[in-house]
PDB file of C-alpha atoms in Angstrom:
ATOM      1  CA  MET A1184      91.119 103.110  97.557  1.00 38.00           C
ATOM      2  CA  ILE A1185      91.384 105.809  94.652  1.00 33.00           C
ATOM      3  CA  THR A1186      93.342 105.846  92.084  1.00 38.00           C
ATOM      4  CA  ARG A1187      93.302 108.258  88.538  1.00 39.00           C
ATOM      5  CA  GLU A1188      95.441 109.731  86.322  1.00 38.00           C
ATOM      6  CA  LEU A1189      95.211 113.017  84.651  1.00 37.00           C
ATOM      7  CA  THR A1190      97.435 115.761  82.982  1.00 35.00           C
ATOM      8  CA  LYS A1191      96.258 119.852  83.443  1.00 37.00           C
ATOM      9  CA  SER A1192      99.247 121.367  81.366  1.00 36.00           C
ATOM     10  CA  PRO A1193     101.709 121.089  79.152  1.00 37.00           C
ATOM     11  CA  PRO A1194     105.250 119.466  81.399  1.00 39.00           C
ATOM     12  CA  ARG A1195     107.595 122.712  81.732  1.00 41.00           C
ATOM     13  CA  ALA A1196     110.975 122.773  79.467  1.00 35.00           C
ATOM     14  CA  ASP A1197     113.159 121.276  82.642  1.00 41.00           C
ATOM     15  CA  ILE A1198     111.521 118.362  82.807  1.00 38.00           C
ATOM     16  CA  GLY A1199     111.395 117.322  79.610  1.00 38.00           C
ATOM     17  CA  GLN A1200     109.075 114.280  79.060  1.00 52.00           C
ATOM     18  CA  MET A1201     105.884 113.482  80.435  1.00 73.00           C
ATOM     19  CA  SER A1202     106.953 111.785  83.966  1.00 86.00           C
ATOM     20  CA  ARG A1203     103.910 110.148  85.620  1.00 91.00           C
ATOM     21  CA  VAL A1204     104.123 110.470  89.929  1.00 95.00           C
ATOM     22  CA  LEU A1205     102.406 107.974  91.694  1.00 96.00           C
ATOM     23  CA  VAL A1206     100.958 110.283  95.541  1.00 97.00           C
ATOM     24  CA  VAL A1207     100.439 107.346  98.404  1.00 96.00           C
ATOM     25  CA  GLU A1208      98.552 109.860 101.363  1.00 95.00           C
ATOM     26  CA  ASP A1209      95.993 108.645 102.658  1.00 94.00           C
ATOM     27  CA  GLU A1210      95.493 112.358 103.758  1.00 93.00           C
ATOM     28  CA  GLU A1211      92.616 113.698 101.788  1.00 94.00           C
ATOM     29  CA  LEU A1212      93.834 117.479 102.490  1.00 94.00           C
ATOM     30  CA  ILE A1213      97.960 116.954 101.722  1.00 94.00           C
ATOM     31  CA  ARG A1214      97.519 113.898  98.945  1.00 95.00           C
ATOM     32  CA  GLU A1215      95.122 117.027  96.805  1.00 95.00           C
ATOM     33  CA  MET A1216      97.770 119.679  97.358  1.00 95.00           C
ATOM     34  CA  VAL A1217     100.652 117.419  96.195  1.00 96.00           C
ATOM     35  CA  VAL A1218      98.382 116.218  93.223  1.00 95.00           C
ATOM     36  CA  LEU A1219      97.744 119.927  92.408  1.00 94.00           C
ATOM     37  CA  GLY A1220     101.006 121.131  93.080  1.00 93.00           C
ATOM     38  CA  LEU A1221     102.526 118.489  90.613  1.00 94.00           C
ATOM     39  CA  GLU A1222     100.006 118.650  88.381  1.00 92.00           C
ATOM     40  CA  GLY A1223     100.907 122.940  87.693  1.00 91.00           C
ATOM     41  CA  GLU A1224     104.258 121.468  87.217  1.00 90.00           C
ATOM     42  CA  GLY A1225     102.983 119.665  83.932  1.00 90.00           C
ATOM     43  CA  TYR A1226     103.169 116.104  86.411  1.00 92.00           C
ATOM     44  CA  ALA A1227     101.273 113.456  84.914  1.00 92.00           C
ATOM     45  CA  THR A1228     100.273 111.786  88.688  1.00 94.00           C
ATOM     46  CA  SER A1229      97.908 108.930  89.780  1.00 94.00           C
ATOM     47  CA  ILE A1230      97.022 108.432  93.666  1.00 95.00           C
ATOM     48  CA  ALA A1231      96.344 106.202  96.464  1.00 95.00           C
ATOM     49  CA  THR A1232      95.468 106.859 100.151  1.00 95.00           C
ATOM     50  CA  ASP A1233      96.067 103.301 101.219  1.00 94.00           C
ATOM     51  CA  GLY A1234     100.005 100.893 100.962  1.00 93.00           C
ATOM     52  CA  ARG A1235      97.538  98.032  99.898  1.00 92.00           C
ATOM     53  CA  THR A1236      96.776  99.665  96.433  1.00 93.00           C
ATOM     54  CA  ALA A1237      99.976 101.077  96.212  1.00 93.00           C
ATOM     55  CA  LEU A1238     101.873  97.508  96.279  1.00 90.00           C
ATOM     56  CA  LEU A1239      98.468  97.091  93.561  1.00 87.00           C
ATOM     57  CA  LEU A1240      99.875  99.503  91.238  1.00 88.00           C
ATOM     58  CA  LEU A1241     103.885  99.807  91.774  1.00 86.00           C
ATOM     59  CA  GLN A1242     103.190  95.312  91.291  1.00 76.00           C
ATOM     60  CA  ASN A1243     100.646  94.870  88.526  1.00 66.00           C
ATOM     61  CA  THR A1244     101.011  97.411  85.483  1.00 56.00           C
ATOM     62  CA  GLU A1245     102.892  96.353  83.313  1.00 50.00           C
ATOM     63  CA  PRO A1246     105.909  98.271  81.507  1.00 49.00           C
ATOM     64  CA  ASN A1247     106.058  99.602  78.982  1.00 47.00           C
ATOM     65  CA  PHE A1248     108.389  98.950  76.845  1.00 40.00           C
ATOM     66  CA  GLY A1249     110.463  98.179  79.549  1.00 45.00           C
ATOM     67  CA  GLU A1250     109.624 100.927  80.964  1.00 56.00           C
ATOM     68  CA  LEU A1251     108.804 101.344  84.924  1.00 69.00           C
ATOM     69  CA  PRO A1252     105.183 102.502  85.855  1.00 79.00           C
ATOM     70  CA  PHE A1253     106.048 104.497  87.413  1.00 88.00           C
ATOM     71  CA  ASP A1254     108.595 108.034  87.210  1.00 90.00           C
ATOM     72  CA  LEU A1255     108.624 108.579  90.854  1.00 93.00           C
ATOM     73  CA  VAL A1256     106.878 106.982  93.706  1.00 96.00           C
ATOM     74  CA  ILE A1257     106.037 109.923  97.081  1.00 96.00           C
ATOM     75  CA  LEU A1258     104.869 107.926  99.911  1.00 95.00           C
ATOM     76  CA  ASP A1259     103.610 108.739 103.256  1.00 94.00           C
ATOM     77  CA  ILE A1260     104.833 105.642 106.149  1.00 92.00           C
ATOM     78  CA  MET A1261     101.573 105.951 108.054  1.00 91.00           C
ATOM     79  CA  LEU A1262      99.333 104.159 105.789  1.00 93.00           C
ATOM     80  CA  PRO A1263      96.269 102.435 106.163  1.00 93.00           C
ATOM     81  CA  GLN A1264      97.510  98.292 105.597  1.00 92.00           C
ATOM     82  CA  VAL A1265     101.237  98.534 104.367  1.00 92.00           C
ATOM     83  CA  ASN A1266     102.877 101.138 106.103  1.00 92.00           C
ATOM     84  CA  GLY A1267     105.234 102.647 104.095  1.00 91.00           C
ATOM     85  CA  MET A1268     108.798 101.610 105.504  1.00 91.00           C
ATOM     86  CA  ASP A1269     107.145  98.101 104.510  1.00 91.00           C
ATOM     87  CA  ILE A1270     105.757  99.565 100.561  1.00 91.00           C
ATOM     88  CA  CYS A1271     109.720 100.798 100.300  1.00 90.00           C
ATOM     89  CA  ARG A1272     112.216  97.838 101.348  1.00 87.00           C
ATOM     90  CA  LEU A1273     109.783  95.567 100.254  1.00 86.00           C
ATOM     91  CA  LEU A1274     110.288  97.176  96.357  1.00 85.00           C
ATOM     92  CA  ARG A1275     113.064  97.195  96.933  1.00 82.00           C
ATOM     93  CA  HIS A1276     113.621  93.493  98.247  1.00 78.00           C
ATOM     94  CA  GLN A1277     112.103  93.145  94.697  1.00 74.00           C
ATOM     95  CA  GLY A1278     114.178  94.294  92.839  1.00 73.00           C
ATOM     96  CA  ASN A1279     112.048  98.294  91.977  1.00 78.00           C
ATOM     97  CA  PRO A1280     114.547 100.811  91.302  1.00 81.00           C
ATOM     98  CA  VAL A1281     111.585 103.580  91.144  1.00 86.00           C
ATOM     99  CA  PRO A1282     112.754 105.946  93.163  1.00 91.00           C
ATOM    100  CA  ILE A1283     110.723 107.274  96.427  1.00 93.00           C
ATOM    101  CA  LEU A1284     110.857 109.932  98.181  1.00 94.00           C
ATOM    102  CA  MET A1285     109.238 109.388 101.662  1.00 92.00           C
ATOM    103  CA  LEU A1286     106.612 111.802 103.561  1.00 93.00           C
ATOM    104  CA  SER A1287     106.524 111.553 107.263  1.00 87.00           C
ATOM    105  CA  ALA A1288     105.462 113.824 110.704  1.00 83.00           C
ATOM    106  CA  LYS A1289     107.582 112.169 111.465  1.00 77.00           C
ATOM    107  CA  GLY A1290     111.897 114.940 112.191  1.00 66.00           C
ATOM    108  CA  SER A1291     113.903 113.099 114.168  1.00 67.00           C
ATOM    109  CA  GLU A1292     117.328 111.769 112.341  1.00 69.00           C
ATOM    110  CA  ILE A1293     116.730 108.147 112.831  1.00 74.00           C
ATOM    111  CA  ASP A1294     113.335 108.429 111.313  1.00 72.00           C
ATOM    112  CA  ARG A1295     115.119 109.603 108.275  1.00 74.00           C
ATOM    113  CA  VAL A1296     118.369 107.403 108.711  1.00 77.00           C
ATOM    114  CA  LEU A1297     116.340 104.344 109.194  1.00 78.00           C
ATOM    115  CA  GLY A1298     113.876 105.159 105.923  1.00 77.00           C
ATOM    116  CA  LEU A1299     117.002 105.683 104.340  1.00 81.00           C
ATOM    117  CA  GLU A1300     118.611 102.444 104.992  1.00 80.00           C
ATOM    118  CA  VAL A1301     115.071 100.838 103.696  1.00 82.00           C
ATOM    119  CA  GLY A1302     116.152 102.110 100.854  1.00 84.00           C
ATOM    120  CA  ALA A1303     114.573 105.344 100.370  1.00 88.00           C
ATOM    121  CA  ASP A1304     116.281 108.203  97.335  1.00 88.00           C
ATOM    122  CA  ASP A1305     114.898 111.096  99.837  1.00 90.00           C
ATOM    123  CA  TYR A1306     112.572 112.045 102.520  1.00 90.00           C
ATOM    124  CA  LEU A1307     110.787 114.763 103.396  1.00 90.00           C
ATOM    125  CA  THR A1308     109.594 116.456 107.465  1.00 90.00           C
ATOM    126  CA  LYS A1309     105.876 116.803 106.975  1.00 90.00           C
ATOM    127  CA  PRO A1310     104.747 120.289 107.449  1.00 89.00           C
ATOM    128  CA  PHE A1311     106.730 120.571 104.056  1.00 91.00           C
ATOM    129  CA  SER A1312     106.591 123.682 101.356  1.00 92.00           C
ATOM    130  CA  MET A1313     104.824 122.693  97.527  1.00 93.00           C
ATOM    131  CA  ARG A1314     108.251 124.489  96.505  1.00 92.00           C
ATOM    132  CA  GLU A1315     110.285 122.028  98.523  1.00 93.00           C
ATOM    133  CA  LEU A1316     108.923 119.165  97.688  1.00 94.00           C
ATOM    134  CA  ILE A1317     108.720 119.580  93.546  1.00 93.00           C
ATOM    135  CA  ALA A1318     112.131 120.336  93.785  1.00 92.00           C
ATOM    136  CA  ARG A1319     113.463 117.388  95.098  1.00 91.00           C
ATOM    137  CA  CYS A1320     111.018 115.198  92.964  1.00 93.00           C
ATOM    138  CA  ARG A1321     113.165 117.381  89.857  1.00 91.00           C
ATOM    139  CA  ALA A1322     116.353 116.192  91.935  1.00 89.00           C
ATOM    140  CA  LEU A1323     115.587 113.097  92.502  1.00 89.00           C
ATOM    141  CA  LEU A1324     113.955 112.335  88.093  1.00 88.00           C
ATOM    142  CA  ARG A1325     116.929 114.494  87.389  1.00 84.00           C
ATOM    143  CA  ARG A1326     119.167 111.160  89.014  1.00 79.00           C
ATOM    144  CA  GLN A1327     116.986 108.137  87.046  1.00 74.00           C
ATOM    145  CA  ARG A1328     117.293 110.501  83.721  1.00 73.00           C
ATOM    146  CA  LEU A1329     121.648 110.483  84.518  1.00 66.00           C
ATOM    147  CA  GLY A1330     121.496 107.345  85.069  1.00 61.00           C
ATOM    148  CA  GLY A1331     122.460 107.750  89.034  1.00 48.00           C
ATOM    149  CA  LEU A1332     120.092 105.038  89.786  1.00 47.00           C
ATOM    150  CA  PRO A1333     119.750 101.934  88.153  1.00 51.00           C
ATOM    151  CA  PRO A1334     118.679  98.664  89.008  1.00 52.00           C
ATOM    152  CA  LEU A1335     119.437  96.954  91.347  1.00 54.00           C
ATOM    153  CA  PRO A1336     121.813  93.570  90.151  1.00 69.00           C
ATOM    154  CA  VAL A1337     120.041  91.545  92.220  1.00 81.00           C
ATOM    155  CA  LEU A1338     116.527  89.666  92.532  1.00 86.00           C
ATOM    156  CA  GLN A1339     115.745  88.108  95.729  1.00 86.00           C
ATOM    157  CA  PHE A1340     113.376  85.669  96.896  1.00 87.00           C
ATOM    158  CA  LYS A1341     113.311  83.888  99.588  1.00 88.00           C
ATOM    159  CA  GLU A1342     116.117  81.238  98.717  1.00 91.00           C
ATOM    160  CA  ILE A1343     116.089  81.895  94.997  1.00 93.00           C
ATOM    161  CA  ALA A1344     118.496  84.734  93.547  1.00 91.00           C
ATOM    162  CA  LEU A1345     118.888  85.706  90.271  1.00 91.00           C
ATOM    163  CA  TYR A1346     121.286  88.129  88.799  1.00 88.00           C
ATOM    164  CA  PRO A1347     119.732  89.681  85.616  1.00 85.00           C
ATOM    165  CA  GLN A1348     123.627  90.643  84.337  1.00 78.00           C
ATOM    166  CA  GLU A1349     124.528  87.881  84.876  1.00 81.00           C
ATOM    167  CA  CYS A1350     122.615  85.439  83.887  1.00 85.00           C
ATOM    168  CA  ARG A1351     123.062  83.785  86.549  1.00 89.00           C
ATOM    169  CA  VAL A1352     120.183  81.225  90.204  1.00 93.00           C
ATOM    170  CA  MET A1353     120.866  80.551  92.778  1.00 94.00           C
ATOM    171  CA  VAL A1354     118.989  77.672  94.675  1.00 94.00           C
ATOM    172  CA  ARG A1355     120.106  77.819  98.733  1.00 90.00           C
ATOM    173  CA  ALA A1356     123.069  79.156  97.787  1.00 88.00           C
ATOM    174  CA  GLN A1357     124.474  76.084  95.102  1.00 92.00           C
ATOM    175  CA  GLU A1358     124.838  77.882  91.600  1.00 92.00           C
ATOM    176  CA  ALA A1359     121.263  76.254  89.570  1.00 93.00           C
ATOM    177  CA  SER A1360     121.641  75.829  86.135  1.00 93.00           C
ATOM    178  CA  LEU A1361     119.300  76.848  84.240  1.00 92.00           C
ATOM    179  CA  SER A1362     118.478  76.986  80.092  1.00 92.00           C
ATOM    180  CA  PRO A1363     117.684  80.549  78.810  1.00 90.00           C
ATOM    181  CA  LYS A1364     114.413  79.787  78.705  1.00 92.00           C
ATOM    182  CA  GLU A1365     113.679  79.285  82.128  1.00 93.00           C
ATOM    183  CA  PHE A1366     115.830  81.719  83.482  1.00 93.00           C
ATOM    184  CA  ARG A1367     113.699  83.833  81.062  1.00 91.00           C
ATOM    185  CA  LEU A1368     110.931  82.258  82.793  1.00 94.00           C
ATOM    186  CA  LEU A1369     112.661  83.008  85.898  1.00 95.00           C
ATOM    187  CA  GLU A1370     113.449  86.198  85.269  1.00 92.00           C
ATOM    188  CA  LEU A1371     109.547  87.087  84.406  1.00 91.00           C
ATOM    189  CA  PHE A1372     107.922  85.392  87.897  1.00 93.00           C
ATOM    190  CA  MET A1373     110.536  87.291  90.288  1.00 90.00           C
ATOM    191  CA  ASN A1374     109.611  90.756  88.615  1.00 86.00           C
ATOM    192  CA  TYR A1375     106.488  90.141  88.737  1.00 86.00           C
ATOM    193  CA  PRO A1376     105.236  87.805  91.593  1.00 85.00           C
ATOM    194  CA  ARG A1377     101.897  86.679  92.550  1.00 87.00           C
ATOM    195  CA  ARG A1378     100.998  87.635  89.484  1.00 90.00           C
ATOM    196  CA  VAL A1379      99.267  85.655  88.119  1.00 91.00           C
ATOM    197  CA  TRP A1380     100.019  84.324  84.132  1.00 91.00           C
ATOM    198  CA  SER A1381      97.991  81.636  81.028  1.00 92.00           C
ATOM    199  CA  ARG A1382      99.987  79.788  78.685  1.00 91.00           C
ATOM    200  CA  GLU A1383      99.493  82.194  76.295  1.00 90.00           C
ATOM    201  CA  GLN A1384     100.820  85.637  78.390  1.00 90.00           C
ATOM    202  CA  LEU A1385     104.035  83.356  78.735  1.00 91.00           C
ATOM    203  CA  LEU A1386     104.331  81.740  75.574  1.00 89.00           C
ATOM    204  CA  ASP A1387     104.652  85.554  74.023  1.00 86.00           C
ATOM    205  CA  ARG A1388     106.605  86.838  77.187  1.00 86.00           C
ATOM    206  CA  VAL A1389     108.931  84.499  76.696  1.00 87.00           C
ATOM    207  CA  TRP A1390     109.381  82.748  73.609  1.00 86.00           C
ATOM    208  CA  GLY A1391     107.411  85.605  71.357  1.00 80.00           C
ATOM    209  CA  GLY A1392     104.486  86.178  69.344  1.00 68.00           C
ATOM    210  CA  ASP A1393     105.704  84.500  66.546  1.00 68.00           C
ATOM    211  CA  PHE A1394     106.217  81.160  68.396  1.00 71.00           C
ATOM    212  CA  VAL A1395     104.794  77.581  65.904  1.00 69.00           C
ATOM    213  CA  GLY A1396     104.087  75.091  68.611  1.00 74.00           C
ATOM    214  CA  ASP A1397     101.935  73.267  71.250  1.00 80.00           C
ATOM    215  CA  SER A1398     101.925  75.448  74.430  1.00 81.00           C
ATOM    216  CA  LYS A1399     102.147  72.308  76.502  1.00 87.00           C
ATOM    217  CA  THR A1400     105.823  73.532  75.982  1.00 91.00           C
ATOM    218  CA  VAL A1401     105.406  76.129  79.277  1.00 93.00           C
ATOM    219  CA  ASP A1402     104.088  73.253  81.097  1.00 94.00           C
ATOM    220  CA  VAL A1403     107.172  71.428  80.473  1.00 94.00           C
ATOM    221  CA  HIS A1404     109.571  74.179  81.480  1.00 95.00           C
ATOM    222  CA  ILE A1405     107.361  75.220  83.722  1.00 96.00           C
ATOM    223  CA  ARG A1406     108.350  71.291  84.902  1.00 96.00           C
ATOM    224  CA  TRP A1407     111.757  71.670  84.317  1.00 96.00           C
ATOM    225  CA  LEU A1408     112.256  74.692  86.266  1.00 96.00           C
ATOM    226  CA  ARG A1409     110.087  73.389  89.265  1.00 96.00           C
ATOM    227  CA  GLU A1410     113.015  70.648  89.364  1.00 96.00           C
ATOM    228  CA  LYS A1411     116.257  72.653  89.873  1.00 96.00           C
ATOM    229  CA  LEU A1412     114.410  75.696  92.311  1.00 96.00           C
ATOM    230  CA  GLU A1413     112.012  73.268  94.870  1.00 95.00           C
ATOM    231  CA  VAL A1414     112.892  71.113  97.548  1.00 95.00           C
ATOM    232  CA  ASP A1415     109.826  69.362  96.043  1.00 95.00           C
ATOM    233  CA  PRO A1416     109.072  69.059  92.697  1.00 94.00           C
ATOM    234  CA  SER A1417     105.560  67.857  93.744  1.00 93.00           C
ATOM    235  CA  HIS A1418     104.538  70.123  96.440  1.00 95.00           C
ATOM    236  CA  PRO A1419     105.720  73.766  94.832  1.00 95.00           C
ATOM    237  CA  GLU A1420     106.867  76.606  97.247  1.00 94.00           C
ATOM    238  CA  TYR A1421     108.183  78.608  94.240  1.00 95.00           C
ATOM    239  CA  VAL A1422     106.007  78.276  91.250  1.00 96.00           C
ATOM    240  CA  ILE A1423     102.708  77.541  91.616  1.00 95.00           C
ATOM    241  CA  THR A1424      99.746  75.860  89.383  1.00 95.00           C
ATOM    242  CA  VAL A1425      95.851  78.088  89.546  1.00 93.00           C
ATOM    243  CA  ARG A1426      94.280  75.519  88.046  1.00 92.00           C
ATOM    244  CA  GLY A1427      91.799  77.514  85.565  1.00 90.00           C
ATOM    245  CA  PHE A1428      94.200  79.904  85.014  1.00 91.00           C
ATOM    246  CA  GLY A1429      98.340  79.041  84.875  1.00 93.00           C
ATOM    247  CA  TYR A1430     101.014  79.997  86.467  1.00 95.00           C
ATOM    248  CA  ARG A1431     101.565  82.405  89.047  1.00 93.00           C
ATOM    249  CA  PHE A1432     105.257  83.196  91.253  1.00 93.00           C
ATOM    250  CA  GLY A1433     105.068  82.683  95.533  1.00 86.00           C
TER     251      GLY A1433
END
């Protein structure tokens, strides 16, 4: 498993700000060719050689000032551990709107349609030319800058659906009445499933860095949130206590 971030030349004028691309490819020759081609055009690249590493990078990397950690993902379908189709499906299920260019040796119509239906934004069949790959990357990034790829309007996990733009939560097909702090807690949890948060981190992200008070207020709000989400709050399925560390979702 390898990750790296390199920049070899300044961004081209038509790219604008340095674009960050995650290349997920287990074939070394193809991976290196793609990385060299992207860096030669002024893109910043990170790489993953298997699906599990890709998910860790995409799910556990902190956004900068509300921005996603990557502007584009180039994703091979056939990967060790977790395949590209499942990665794409999971990201879209979690509401991650990052543009995805899927790569595959399978060029049949049904494979292309399946890739697009699970949430990919474009599909490129191997073998391909670097000129075409770069052109497709530019097109996806241009669409993103112009607002052609807006965030998905719902975060969904099992029987919970959260609508960020409407400040509305549905639990088992019934609308739940959450306070603003409870809503922000749940939205943070659902944006980072399975990440463990300490009380201090939750206070900073939800209450703000200037909060003055007892950190136990987090525990109180977690208890209230469980009462509204869980079938049995004493045995939670969604908001889990990680003893000695904090809380996680899912």
